Amino acid sequence: MMNKNALIATFIIFISLFASCDNSLDAFDERALYSIHGYLGIYREYNYIRIKELSSPLRADSTREIDATVTLQNLKTGESEVLKDSIMQFDNVYTHNFRTTLDITPETSYRLTVERSDGEILEATATTPFIAQLQITPAEINCRTRIRTSFVPVLDRIYVHAFLGFSFKNQMYWITIPEVIDAEEEFVYLSFAVQSVLDQVFRKNPIECYEMDTDSLYIKYYHFGPDYFDDTVDDTLLIPGGAGEFKGLYMRIVPFHVDTT
């Protein structure tokens, strides 16, 4: 099975760019009728879920239409919505990105149902996490201050992936925050100094903290649902036309300032 760090990395790449014989099919079985790629983001105005018929060749004429009715249901409230298809074309192949306006709330399970016209059904369930609040200490930070970030409450660091964002020469960098400190009680801590991150990123041509475009930096973090690493087969995301992923997450970007003088 693919290790968890690799799964996280693959997930980040995916979002930055954008089965049995009965009627109830496993969304992660390679024999499934459809592939699913979608992540339900808490409090987003829209969420998109990409659906593909696995039997359709990757050509414009065979991907223009899709035989699928897609429904999303909140399993806590029973509220449901039939999703609208928004079609996009890449390299002469059409993709079907089904949009939902259903409220995506914390600690809630959602069932996605994809039904073919002949009655065959594929179902997948995603559970969203609780809201992890980010705390940054100390209050006053310079380039070499050891910054401590805590996510409250998160019991296992594998469910949080965080990046440090900064601008240099009009280019935005998002760097994985290094040096994870193990969980203590109900908290997960990450620790770093801004200058040490710059030293790692610009090893061949070192820069000083004050050379950044601005003293405003950001921490972007993803908090994954409790089932994010469940039911995932090896290289699911890497095979074109694979069975895909359907998961819940929370993403937030928190700004902070560094004294670069």
Tab-separated table of C-alpha atoms in Angstrom:
chain	number	residue	atom	x	y	z
A	1	MET	CA	0.000	0.000	0.000
A	2	MET	CA	1.193	3.507	-0.789
A	3	ASN	CA	2.559	5.216	2.320
A	4	LYS	CA	0.569	8.028	3.890
A	5	ASN	CA	3.028	10.800	3.083
A	6	ALA	CA	2.891	9.845	-0.585
A	7	LEU	CA	-0.889	9.891	-0.501
A	8	ILE	CA	-0.870	13.389	0.978
A	9	ALA	CA	1.589	14.641	-1.633
A	10	THR	CA	-0.461	13.165	-4.461
A	11	PHE	CA	-3.580	14.790	-3.072
A	12	ILE	CA	-1.937	18.235	-2.956
A	13	ILE	CA	-0.841	17.950	-6.581
A	14	PHE	CA	-4.360	16.980	-7.606
A	15	ILE	CA	-6.151	19.953	-5.933
A	16	SER	CA	-3.679	22.590	-6.962
A	17	LEU	CA	-4.395	21.600	-10.609
A	18	PHE	CA	-7.723	21.748	-9.878
A	19	ALA	CA	-17.960	-3.763	-7.560
A	20	SER	CA	-19.211	-6.440	-7.056
A	21	CYS	CA	-21.878	-8.076	-9.214
A	22	ASP	CA	-24.789	-6.485	-7.394
A	23	ASN	CA	-25.982	-2.888	-7.777
A	24	SER	CA	-23.888	-1.494	-4.922
A	25	LEU	CA	-20.331	-0.996	-6.156
A	26	ASP	CA	-17.192	-0.163	-4.230
A	27	ALA	CA	-15.846	3.214	-5.409
A	28	PHE	CA	-12.286	1.977	-4.951
A	29	ASP	CA	-12.647	-1.307	-6.816
A	30	GLU	CA	-10.864	-1.172	-10.171
A	31	ARG	CA	-13.850	-2.972	-11.714
A	32	ALA	CA	-16.167	-0.064	-10.821
A	33	LEU	CA	-18.378	1.554	-13.446
A	34	TYR	CA	-17.008	5.032	-12.834
A	35	SER	CA	-13.981	6.778	-11.467
A	36	ILE	CA	-14.562	9.441	-8.816
A	37	HIS	CA	-12.219	12.290	-7.979
A	38	GLY	CA	-13.577	14.754	-5.448
A	39	TYR	CA	-12.897	16.359	-2.096
A	40	LEU	CA	-15.660	17.922	-0.028
A	41	GLY	CA	-14.237	21.114	1.452
A	42	ILE	CA	-15.941	22.443	4.559
A	43	TYR	CA	-17.700	25.798	4.038
A	44	ARG	CA	-16.758	26.100	0.375
A	45	GLU	CA	-19.365	27.803	-1.778
A	46	TYR	CA	-19.025	25.067	-4.387
A	47	ASN	CA	-17.465	21.623	-4.433
A	48	TYR	CA	-16.744	19.715	-7.631
A	49	ILE	CA	-16.641	15.961	-8.113
A	50	ARG	CA	-15.197	14.597	-11.343
A	51	ILE	CA	-16.940	11.511	-12.706
A	52	LYS	CA	-15.731	9.359	-15.596
A	53	GLU	CA	-17.171	6.239	-17.164
A	54	LEU	CA	-14.401	3.661	-17.043
A	55	SER	CA	-15.678	2.013	-20.199
A	56	SER	CA	-15.306	5.208	-22.272
A	57	PRO	CA	-12.107	5.628	-24.318
A	58	LEU	CA	-10.278	8.920	-23.781
A	59	ARG	CA	-11.499	10.581	-26.989
A	60	ALA	CA	-13.633	13.662	-27.516
A	61	ASP	CA	-16.486	11.783	-29.212
A	62	SER	CA	-16.738	9.202	-26.401
A	63	THR	CA	-16.400	11.608	-23.467
A	64	ARG	CA	-18.705	14.410	-24.628
A	65	GLU	CA	-21.692	12.793	-22.909
A	66	ILE	CA	-21.845	10.790	-19.682
A	67	ASP	CA	-24.532	8.340	-18.622
A	68	ALA	CA	-24.673	9.282	-14.947
A	69	THR	CA	-27.064	10.843	-12.461
A	70	VAL	CA	-25.055	12.066	-9.492
A	71	THR	CA	-26.604	12.678	-6.069
A	72	LEU	CA	-24.998	13.854	-2.838
A	73	GLN	CA	-26.724	13.288	0.511
A	74	ASN	CA	-25.963	14.576	3.998
A	75	LEU	CA	-26.322	11.431	6.098
A	76	LYS	CA	-26.864	13.448	9.281
A	77	THR	CA	-29.760	15.621	8.082
A	78	GLY	CA	-31.002	13.576	5.126
A	79	GLU	CA	-30.730	16.608	2.836
A	80	SER	CA	-29.732	15.684	-0.715
A	81	GLU	CA	-29.019	17.323	-4.047
A	82	VAL	CA	-28.825	16.133	-7.642
A	83	LEU	CA	-25.556	17.571	-8.911
A	84	LYS	CA	-25.255	19.613	-12.091
A	85	ASP	CA	-22.663	18.621	-14.673
A	86	SER	CA	-20.158	21.252	-15.802
A	87	ILE	CA	-18.184	20.061	-18.798
A	88	MET	CA	-14.591	21.080	-19.460
A	89	GLN	CA	-12.265	20.077	-22.273
A	90	PHE	CA	-8.569	19.260	-21.890
A	91	ASP	CA	-6.423	17.963	-24.771
A	92	ASN	CA	-9.501	17.095	-26.825
A	93	VAL	CA	-11.034	15.076	-23.980
A	94	TYR	CA	-14.152	16.187	-22.116
A	95	THR	CA	-14.286	15.952	-18.330
A	96	HIS	CA	-17.481	15.963	-16.295
A	97	ASN	CA	-17.204	17.932	-13.072
A	98	PHE	CA	-20.400	17.701	-11.067
A	99	ARG	CA	-20.998	20.757	-8.888
A	100	THR	CA	-22.682	20.663	-5.504
A	101	THR	CA	-23.966	23.630	-3.514
A	102	LEU	CA	-24.924	21.439	-0.561
A	103	ASP	CA	-23.622	22.826	2.739
A	104	ILE	CA	-20.538	20.847	3.746
A	105	THR	CA	-20.271	20.948	7.524
A	106	PRO	CA	-17.745	19.561	10.043
A	107	GLU	CA	-17.954	16.012	11.419
A	108	THR	CA	-20.548	14.915	8.883
A	109	SER	CA	-20.737	11.956	6.511
A	110	TYR	CA	-21.899	12.409	2.925
A	111	ARG	CA	-22.924	9.711	0.482
A	112	LEU	CA	-22.282	10.150	-3.219
A	113	THR	CA	-24.447	8.063	-5.537
A	114	VAL	CA	-23.737	7.679	-9.254
A	115	GLU	CA	-26.519	5.921	-11.164
A	116	ARG	CA	-26.421	4.690	-14.739
A	117	SER	CA	-29.533	4.687	-16.909
A	118	ASP	CA	-29.800	0.890	-16.649
A	119	GLY	CA	-30.064	1.130	-12.854
A	120	GLU	CA	-26.480	0.183	-11.971
A	121	ILE	CA	-25.293	2.205	-8.966
A	122	LEU	CA	-21.956	3.186	-7.483
A	123	GLU	CA	-21.828	4.655	-3.978
A	124	ALA	CA	-19.023	6.260	-1.957
A	125	THR	CA	-19.010	7.935	1.457
A	126	ALA	CA	-16.809	10.746	2.758
A	127	THR	CA	-16.610	12.077	6.316
A	128	THR	CA	-15.478	15.618	7.042
A	129	PRO	CA	-13.167	16.434	9.982
A	130	PHE	CA	-13.860	18.762	12.887
A	131	ILE	CA	-12.414	22.249	12.543
A	132	ALA	CA	-8.759	22.333	13.541
A	133	GLN	CA	-7.850	25.785	14.858
A	134	LEU	CA	-4.319	27.010	14.247
A	135	GLN	CA	-2.424	28.791	17.005
A	136	ILE	CA	0.917	30.495	16.342
A	137	THR	CA	3.378	31.385	19.114
A	138	PRO	CA	5.126	33.575	20.093
A	139	ALA	CA	3.195	36.741	19.237
A	140	GLU	CA	6.306	38.622	18.066
A	141	ILE	CA	8.395	36.789	15.471
A	142	ASN	CA	11.668	37.599	13.748
A	143	CYS	CA	13.556	35.681	11.081
A	144	ARG	CA	15.216	33.281	13.492
A	145	THR	CA	12.481	32.924	16.084
A	146	ARG	CA	11.484	29.322	16.646
A	147	ILE	CA	7.810	29.413	15.675
A	148	ARG	CA	5.478	26.867	17.199
A	149	THR	CA	2.197	26.140	15.488
A	150	SER	CA	-0.452	23.991	17.108
A	151	PHE	CA	-3.615	22.513	15.648
A	152	VAL	CA	-6.311	22.153	18.271
A	153	PRO	CA	-7.523	19.515	18.756
A	154	VAL	CA	-5.796	17.041	16.444
A	155	LEU	CA	-4.744	13.678	17.833
A	156	ASP	CA	-2.624	12.401	14.961
A	157	ARG	CA	-0.317	14.467	12.773
A	158	ILE	CA	-1.003	12.361	9.665
A	159	TYR	CA	-4.360	14.114	9.396
A	160	VAL	CA	-2.784	17.590	9.055
A	161	HIS	CA	-0.552	18.799	6.267
A	162	ALA	CA	0.791	22.355	6.514
A	163	PHE	CA	2.752	24.715	4.252
A	164	LEU	CA	4.645	27.948	4.805
A	165	GLY	CA	3.889	30.540	2.142
A	166	PHE	CA	6.078	33.510	1.229
A	167	SER	CA	6.826	35.693	-1.780
A	168	PHE	CA	10.284	36.172	-3.299
A	169	LYS	CA	10.945	37.998	-6.582
A	170	ASN	CA	7.210	38.097	-7.278
A	171	GLN	CA	6.911	34.319	-7.033
A	172	MET	CA	4.809	32.642	-4.367
A	173	TYR	CA	6.367	29.632	-2.630
A	174	TRP	CA	4.488	27.041	-0.588
A	175	ILE	CA	6.909	24.903	1.395
A	176	THR	CA	5.989	21.914	3.522
A	177	ILE	CA	6.597	22.861	7.152
A	178	PRO	CA	9.401	20.643	8.473
A	179	GLU	CA	10.263	19.247	11.880
A	180	VAL	CA	7.069	17.706	13.142
A	181	ILE	CA	6.827	17.355	16.909
A	182	ASP	CA	4.773	14.420	18.144
A	183	ALA	CA	1.267	14.936	19.457
A	184	GLU	CA	0.895	15.902	23.100
A	185	GLU	CA	-2.494	15.125	24.559
A	186	GLU	CA	-4.987	16.691	22.111
A	187	PHE	CA	-2.543	18.875	20.203
A	188	VAL	CA	-0.261	18.464	17.225
A	189	TYR	CA	2.706	20.813	16.985
A	190	LEU	CA	4.892	21.890	14.088
A	191	SER	CA	8.029	23.898	14.725
A	192	PHE	CA	10.242	25.937	12.383
A	193	ALA	CA	12.145	29.195	11.928
A	194	VAL	CA	11.580	31.266	8.780
A	195	GLN	CA	15.294	31.640	8.050
A	196	SER	CA	15.888	27.889	8.401
A	197	VAL	CA	13.156	27.247	5.819
A	198	LEU	CA	14.751	29.761	3.430
A	199	ASP	CA	18.118	28.086	3.939
A	200	GLN	CA	16.658	24.770	2.857
A	201	VAL	CA	14.789	26.165	-0.145
A	202	PHE	CA	17.631	28.309	-1.480
A	203	ARG	CA	20.632	26.138	-0.683
A	204	LYS	CA	22.565	26.957	-3.857
A	205	ASN	CA	21.846	30.694	-3.735
A	206	PRO	CA	21.117	31.562	-0.088
A	207	ILE	CA	18.947	34.552	0.741
A	208	GLU	CA	18.243	36.400	3.951
A	209	CYS	CA	14.807	36.812	5.432
A	210	TYR	CA	14.719	40.572	4.725
A	211	GLU	CA	15.087	39.873	0.989
A	212	MET	CA	11.568	38.455	0.769
A	213	ASP	CA	9.088	40.665	-1.075
A	214	THR	CA	7.098	41.343	2.078
A	215	ASP	CA	7.090	40.614	5.797
A	216	SER	CA	3.669	38.963	5.430
A	217	LEU	CA	3.807	35.178	5.432
A	218	TYR	CA	1.128	32.497	5.488
A	219	ILE	CA	0.455	29.075	6.884
A	220	LYS	CA	-1.846	26.990	4.712
A	221	TYR	CA	-3.070	23.759	6.221
A	222	TYR	CA	-5.306	20.878	5.238
A	223	HIS	CA	-7.126	18.900	7.904
A	224	PHE	CA	-8.313	15.567	6.516
A	225	GLY	CA	-11.392	13.597	7.520
A	226	PRO	CA	-11.055	10.456	9.662
A	227	ASP	CA	-11.495	8.149	6.666
A	228	TYR	CA	-8.990	9.910	4.410
A	229	PHE	CA	-6.555	7.005	4.479
A	230	ASP	CA	-9.168	4.238	4.457
A	231	ASP	CA	-10.098	2.073	1.485
A	232	THR	CA	-7.235	3.320	-0.653
A	233	VAL	CA	-5.494	0.851	-2.919
A	234	ASP	CA	-1.943	1.167	-4.146
A	235	ASP	CA	-1.407	3.904	-6.797
A	236	THR	CA	-5.160	4.621	-7.084
A	237	LEU	CA	-4.518	8.254	-7.943
A	238	LEU	CA	-1.683	7.556	-10.357
A	239	ILE	CA	-3.463	5.350	-12.892
A	240	PRO	CA	-5.467	7.275	-15.526
A	241	GLY	CA	-9.052	6.121	-15.309
A	242	GLY	CA	-8.528	4.591	-11.861
A	243	ALA	CA	-11.315	4.330	-9.312
A	244	GLY	CA	-10.290	7.597	-7.691
A	245	GLU	CA	-10.805	9.315	-4.357
A	246	PHE	CA	-13.794	10.813	-2.526
A	247	LYS	CA	-12.874	12.382	0.824
A	248	GLY	CA	-13.632	15.240	3.216
A	249	LEU	CA	-11.271	18.004	4.319
A	250	TYR	CA	-10.904	21.486	5.776
A	251	MET	CA	-8.470	24.012	4.311
A	252	ARG	CA	-7.488	27.361	5.781
A	253	ILE	CA	-4.824	30.016	5.130
A	254	VAL	CA	-3.624	32.017	8.145
A	255	PRO	CA	-1.456	35.140	7.668
A	256	PHE	CA	1.242	36.252	10.107
A	257	HIS	CA	4.035	38.841	10.112
A	258	VAL	CA	7.780	38.556	10.654
A	259	ASP	CA	10.065	41.347	11.821
A	260	THR	CA	12.698	41.302	9.054
A	261	THR	CA	14.720	44.206	10.431
